Amino acid sequence: MNLDFTVTPENYTRAMISLSRRCSSTSVFPGNNYVDIGDWMLLDRDLLNFSKREEQSIPFASDTGQNHDLIVVYNSGEGKWDVQGYSQEEHKSLYAATTVPEAGLGQLVFIRGFISPSWVSTIGSKYNIDPEFFRRHMEYLSASIDRHAFSFPSLPSSSNNIFRLCVSTILHRDGFGGQDLQSQRSDQSTELGIYKIQQLGSTKVRCGDSLVREYSNLCSCFSVIEQWISLCITKTDQGWAGKRSDHMKKGRFTDIKPSCCLDGPR
């Protein structure tokens, strides 16, 4: 689904949910692949102005331990960069800010860690990001392959402005409490599956939290954590801007807008 016009965050959310409810029997553009992310967007009921009780806690709210800006925007200038950070509550401030600097310049938008449905709708609508970018970056929301047995995956050529980089971190520990390596690997595989379903697919995860894609033990002393950096480049009439997913790592491009999402703070 390509968004070639300016939309509000609310309409961006509605468009994603509408797409997720299309089926192959009624549409030539079915949205089977978007079922999970469409349901996830509804977890933040305030997006569509649903009434909610005052005592309800804000979903995906960060705890006081967050020590980094959730969104960091770099505006290019003559010989320097202007840097602006946004906390998890400031999505309206980002949406109201100038999208692209004067002609020939541009922006880099970094998303560090987990983002809420409010931020997906804000960034997606502000920079006309194809929802396919968020679907790919947040594919952990699809807990069951059976639910998508008849889906139609997007061809890579349909979104050649979306890129993914895998970042592996090697950890060292002195032993694993005496448990043998095979048992440890089996237990961690089960725990990782529970983490993806019960944590990442719910409101328990908080804005800015680091995400873990895969975790493996190499031996009794070394293990590996896998995280992603997702990149999306969108063109504009004047300048460029960019953004990244999960925890993205941080040039100059002509007439494009780069965006990135990172799995963890960098």
Short mmCIF file of C-alpha atoms in Angstrom, two decimals:
data_model
loop_
_atom_site.label_atom_id
_atom_site.label_comp_id
_atom_site.label_asym_id
_atom_site.label_seq_id
_atom_site.Cartn_x
_atom_site.Cartn_y
_atom_site.Cartn_z
CA MET A 1 0.00 0.00 0.00
CA ASN A 2 1.70 3.17 -1.17
CA LEU A 3 0.81 6.48 0.43
CA ASP A 4 1.64 9.19 -2.09
CA PHE A 5 -0.31 11.92 -0.35
CA THR A 6 -0.28 13.58 3.04
CA VAL A 7 -2.49 11.84 5.60
CA THR A 8 -3.13 12.30 9.30
CA PRO A 9 -1.90 9.73 11.84
CA GLU A 10 -5.51 8.68 12.44
CA ASN A 11 -6.16 8.09 8.73
CA TYR A 12 -2.85 6.22 8.40
CA THR A 13 -4.00 3.87 11.15
CA ARG A 14 -7.41 3.42 9.57
CA ALA A 15 -5.80 2.66 6.20
CA MET A 16 -3.59 -0.06 7.74
CA ILE A 17 -6.51 -1.64 9.57
CA SER A 18 -8.68 -1.49 6.46
CA LEU A 19 -5.94 -3.15 4.40
CA SER A 20 -5.54 -5.91 7.00
CA ARG A 21 -9.23 -6.80 6.63
CA ARG A 22 -9.20 -7.30 2.86
CA CYS A 23 -9.40 -10.91 1.74
CA SER A 24 -8.55 -12.50 -1.60
CA SER A 25 -12.19 -13.32 -2.32
CA THR A 26 -13.21 -9.65 -2.36
CA SER A 27 -10.07 -7.74 -3.36
CA VAL A 28 -7.22 -8.03 -5.86
CA PHE A 29 -5.04 -6.46 -3.14
CA PRO A 30 -5.65 -8.69 -0.10
CA GLY A 31 -4.09 -7.75 3.22
CA ASN A 32 -3.47 -11.14 4.81
CA ASN A 33 0.08 -10.14 5.72
CA TYR A 34 -1.18 -7.16 7.71
CA VAL A 35 -3.64 -8.98 9.99
CA ASP A 36 -1.33 -9.01 13.02
CA ILE A 37 0.01 -5.48 12.72
CA GLY A 38 -3.54 -4.24 12.11
CA ASP A 39 -4.71 -5.85 15.35
CA TRP A 40 -1.63 -4.50 17.13
CA MET A 41 -2.41 -0.94 16.02
CA LEU A 42 -5.76 -1.25 17.78
CA LEU A 43 -4.03 -1.92 21.12
CA ASP A 44 -3.53 1.83 21.37
CA ARG A 45 -7.24 2.60 21.27
CA ASP A 46 -6.66 6.34 21.63
CA LEU A 47 -5.37 6.37 18.03
CA LEU A 48 -8.90 6.21 16.70
CA ASN A 49 -10.37 8.33 19.52
CA PHE A 50 -12.01 5.40 21.28
CA SER A 51 -13.24 6.28 24.75
CA LYS A 52 -11.19 4.81 27.56
CA ARG A 53 -11.46 4.84 31.29
CA GLU A 54 -9.38 7.34 33.20
CA GLU A 55 -7.82 4.65 35.36
CA GLN A 56 -6.45 2.80 32.33
CA SER A 57 -2.71 3.02 32.08
CA ILE A 58 -1.17 4.39 28.89
CA PRO A 59 -0.15 1.42 26.70
CA PHE A 60 3.53 1.06 25.78
CA ALA A 61 4.46 3.91 28.18
CA SER A 62 8.15 3.99 29.01
CA ASP A 63 9.27 3.66 32.60
CA THR A 64 11.44 6.27 34.29
CA GLY A 65 14.54 4.25 33.50
CA GLN A 66 14.57 5.28 29.83
CA ASN A 67 17.89 7.04 29.29
CA HIS A 68 17.75 7.96 25.61
CA ASP A 69 15.53 9.84 23.18
CA LEU A 70 13.16 7.57 21.32
CA ILE A 71 13.38 9.54 18.06
CA VAL A 72 16.42 11.51 16.89
CA VAL A 73 16.14 13.74 13.81
CA TYR A 74 19.21 15.07 11.99
CA ASN A 75 18.54 18.07 9.74
CA SER A 76 21.30 18.69 7.22
CA GLY A 77 22.68 22.19 6.89
CA GLU A 78 25.58 24.04 5.33
CA GLY A 79 28.55 22.30 6.91
CA LYS A 80 26.66 21.16 10.04
CA TRP A 81 23.79 19.05 11.33
CA ASP A 82 20.96 20.28 13.51
CA VAL A 83 19.93 17.53 15.93
CA GLN A 84 16.52 17.27 17.58
CA GLY A 85 15.47 14.53 20.01
CA TYR A 86 11.93 13.46 20.90
CA SER A 87 10.79 11.47 23.91
CA GLN A 88 8.07 8.82 23.75
CA GLU A 89 5.31 11.36 24.53
CA GLU A 90 6.26 13.89 21.86
CA HIS A 91 4.83 12.31 18.70
CA LYS A 92 2.54 15.32 18.16
CA SER A 93 5.54 17.67 18.33
CA LEU A 94 7.38 15.67 15.67
CA TYR A 95 4.32 15.58 13.43
CA ALA A 96 3.98 19.37 13.68
CA ALA A 97 7.68 20.01 12.97
CA THR A 98 8.96 20.95 9.50
CA THR A 99 9.29 17.79 7.42
CA VAL A 100 12.21 18.75 5.20
CA PRO A 101 14.69 21.65 5.34
CA GLU A 102 15.19 24.03 2.44
CA ALA A 103 15.82 22.75 -1.08
CA GLY A 104 18.79 20.44 -1.55
CA LEU A 105 19.03 19.47 2.12
CA GLY A 106 17.26 16.76 4.05
CA GLN A 107 16.73 14.71 7.20
CA LEU A 108 17.78 11.48 8.85
CA VAL A 109 15.24 10.05 11.27
CA PHE A 110 16.42 7.42 13.77
CA ILE A 111 14.00 5.33 15.81
CA ARG A 112 15.79 3.68 18.70
CA GLY A 113 14.16 0.60 20.17
CA PHE A 114 10.54 -0.44 20.35
CA ILE A 115 7.93 2.07 19.13
CA SER A 116 4.22 2.24 19.92
CA PRO A 117 1.29 2.28 17.47
CA SER A 118 1.09 6.06 17.99
CA TRP A 119 4.63 6.48 16.71
CA VAL A 120 4.05 4.15 13.75
CA SER A 121 1.06 6.24 12.66
CA THR A 122 2.87 9.54 13.29
CA ILE A 123 6.04 8.68 11.37
CA GLY A 124 4.22 6.76 8.67
CA SER A 125 1.85 9.63 7.92
CA LYS A 126 4.43 12.40 8.23
CA TYR A 127 6.97 10.84 5.86
CA ASN A 128 4.56 8.81 3.66
CA ILE A 129 6.17 5.55 4.73
CA ASP A 130 4.77 2.45 3.04
CA PRO A 131 3.19 0.26 5.78
CA GLU A 132 5.20 -2.63 4.31
CA PHE A 133 8.26 -1.11 6.01
CA PHE A 134 6.70 -1.44 9.47
CA ARG A 135 5.25 -4.87 8.70
CA ARG A 136 8.65 -6.24 7.78
CA HIS A 137 10.41 -4.64 10.71
CA MET A 138 7.78 -5.90 13.15
CA GLU A 139 7.28 -9.35 11.70
CA TYR A 140 7.56 -10.80 15.21
CA LEU A 141 3.87 -9.83 15.59
CA SER A 142 2.97 -12.80 13.36
CA ALA A 143 3.00 -15.49 16.02
CA SER A 144 1.31 -18.23 13.98
CA ILE A 145 2.21 -19.23 10.43
CA ASP A 146 -1.16 -21.01 10.11
CA ARG A 147 -2.94 -17.66 10.26
CA HIS A 148 -1.21 -16.59 7.05
CA ALA A 149 -1.19 -19.88 5.15
CA PHE A 150 -2.86 -18.25 2.16
CA SER A 151 -1.20 -14.84 2.25
CA PHE A 152 0.57 -13.21 -0.68
CA PRO A 153 4.03 -11.96 0.34
CA SER A 154 5.21 -8.72 -1.23
CA LEU A 155 7.90 -9.09 -3.87
CA PRO A 156 11.22 -7.40 -3.01
CA SER A 157 10.92 -5.37 -6.22
CA SER A 158 7.67 -3.83 -4.96
CA SER A 159 9.51 -1.97 -2.23
CA ASN A 160 13.12 -1.57 -3.30
CA ASN A 161 13.51 1.44 -1.01
CA ILE A 162 13.37 -0.79 2.09
CA PHE A 163 16.53 -2.41 3.45
CA ARG A 164 17.45 -4.53 6.45
CA LEU A 165 20.76 -5.02 8.23
CA CYS A 166 21.34 -7.70 10.85
CA VAL A 167 23.56 -6.76 13.78
CA SER A 168 25.05 -9.53 15.92
CA THR A 169 26.49 -8.98 19.38
CA ILE A 170 28.76 -11.60 20.96
CA LEU A 171 28.38 -12.00 24.71
CA HIS A 172 30.85 -13.67 27.08
CA ARG A 173 29.85 -15.43 30.29
CA ASP A 174 31.72 -17.87 32.48
CA GLY A 175 29.49 -20.91 32.32
CA PHE A 176 25.73 -21.32 32.53
CA GLY A 177 25.13 -22.39 36.09
CA GLY A 178 26.28 -25.95 35.48
CA GLN A 179 23.52 -26.75 32.99
CA ASP A 180 24.64 -28.68 29.94
CA LEU A 181 24.77 -26.80 26.65
CA GLN A 182 22.03 -28.78 24.87
CA SER A 183 19.55 -28.23 27.70
CA GLN A 184 20.43 -24.55 27.81
CA ARG A 185 19.80 -24.16 24.08
CA SER A 186 16.46 -25.95 24.32
CA ASP A 187 15.29 -23.81 27.25
CA GLN A 188 16.37 -20.58 25.57
CA SER A 189 14.54 -21.49 22.36
CA THR A 190 11.33 -21.95 24.37
CA GLU A 191 11.90 -18.72 26.33
CA LEU A 192 12.56 -16.74 23.13
CA GLY A 193 9.26 -17.97 21.64
CA ILE A 194 7.40 -16.90 24.78
CA TYR A 195 9.19 -13.52 24.71
CA LYS A 196 8.07 -12.84 21.14
CA ILE A 197 4.44 -13.79 21.77
CA GLN A 198 3.79 -12.58 25.32
CA GLN A 199 6.13 -9.58 25.38
CA LEU A 200 6.59 -8.11 21.90
CA GLY A 201 3.04 -8.85 20.80
CA SER A 202 1.44 -7.21 23.84
CA THR A 203 1.46 -3.92 25.75
CA LYS A 204 4.10 -5.21 28.17
CA VAL A 205 6.99 -3.97 26.07
CA ARG A 206 7.71 -0.25 26.48
CA CYS A 207 8.75 2.50 24.11
CA GLY A 208 12.51 2.55 23.76
CA ASP A 209 13.06 -1.02 24.94
CA SER A 210 15.67 -2.99 23.02
CA LEU A 211 14.39 -5.86 20.89
CA VAL A 212 16.03 -9.26 20.49
CA ARG A 213 15.36 -11.16 17.26
CA GLU A 214 17.36 -14.30 17.97
CA TYR A 215 19.58 -15.60 20.75
CA SER A 216 21.97 -18.55 20.48
CA ASN A 217 24.60 -20.22 22.65
CA LEU A 218 27.80 -20.97 20.77
CA CYS A 219 29.48 -22.76 23.66
CA SER A 220 29.58 -22.67 27.46
CA CYS A 221 31.20 -19.21 27.41
CA PHE A 222 29.91 -17.36 24.32
CA SER A 223 26.45 -16.52 23.03
CA VAL A 224 25.09 -14.30 20.25
CA ILE A 225 22.22 -11.80 20.18
CA GLU A 226 20.75 -10.77 16.82
CA GLN A 227 19.10 -7.38 16.27
CA TRP A 228 17.98 -5.51 13.16
CA ILE A 229 18.43 -2.14 11.56
CA SER A 230 15.63 -1.38 9.10
CA LEU A 231 16.03 1.41 6.55
CA CYS A 232 13.47 3.19 4.42
CA ILE A 233 14.29 5.90 1.86
CA THR A 234 11.51 8.13 0.57
CA LYS A 235 11.86 10.75 -2.14
CA THR A 236 10.57 14.29 -1.88
CA ASP A 237 10.40 17.26 -4.20
CA GLN A 238 12.88 19.15 -2.04
CA GLY A 239 15.59 17.54 0.05
CA TRP A 240 15.59 14.11 1.68
CA ALA A 241 14.82 12.45 5.00
CA GLY A 242 15.29 9.00 6.52
CA LYS A 243 14.24 6.69 9.33
CA ARG A 244 15.22 3.31 10.86
CA SER A 245 13.57 0.38 12.89
CA ASP A 246 14.31 -1.85 15.99
CA HIS A 247 17.56 -0.04 17.03
CA MET A 248 19.21 1.42 13.99
CA LYS A 249 22.75 2.58 13.64
CA LYS A 250 23.42 5.95 12.42
CA GLY A 251 26.34 11.50 3.79
CA ARG A 252 24.52 12.85 1.67
CA PHE A 253 21.79 11.75 -0.69
CA THR A 254 20.14 13.91 -3.30
CA ASP A 255 16.40 14.48 -3.12
CA ILE A 256 15.64 11.61 -0.74
CA LYS A 257 14.45 11.15 2.83
CA PRO A 258 16.21 8.29 4.69
CA SER A 259 14.47 6.81 7.73
CA CYS A 260 15.77 4.09 10.08
CA CYS A 261 14.57 1.85 12.91
CA LEU A 262 16.94 0.22 15.41
CA ASP A 263 16.37 -2.74 17.73
CA GLY A 264 18.32 -1.05 20.47
CA PRO A 265 19.91 2.27 21.46
CA ARG A 266 23.13 3.12 19.63
#
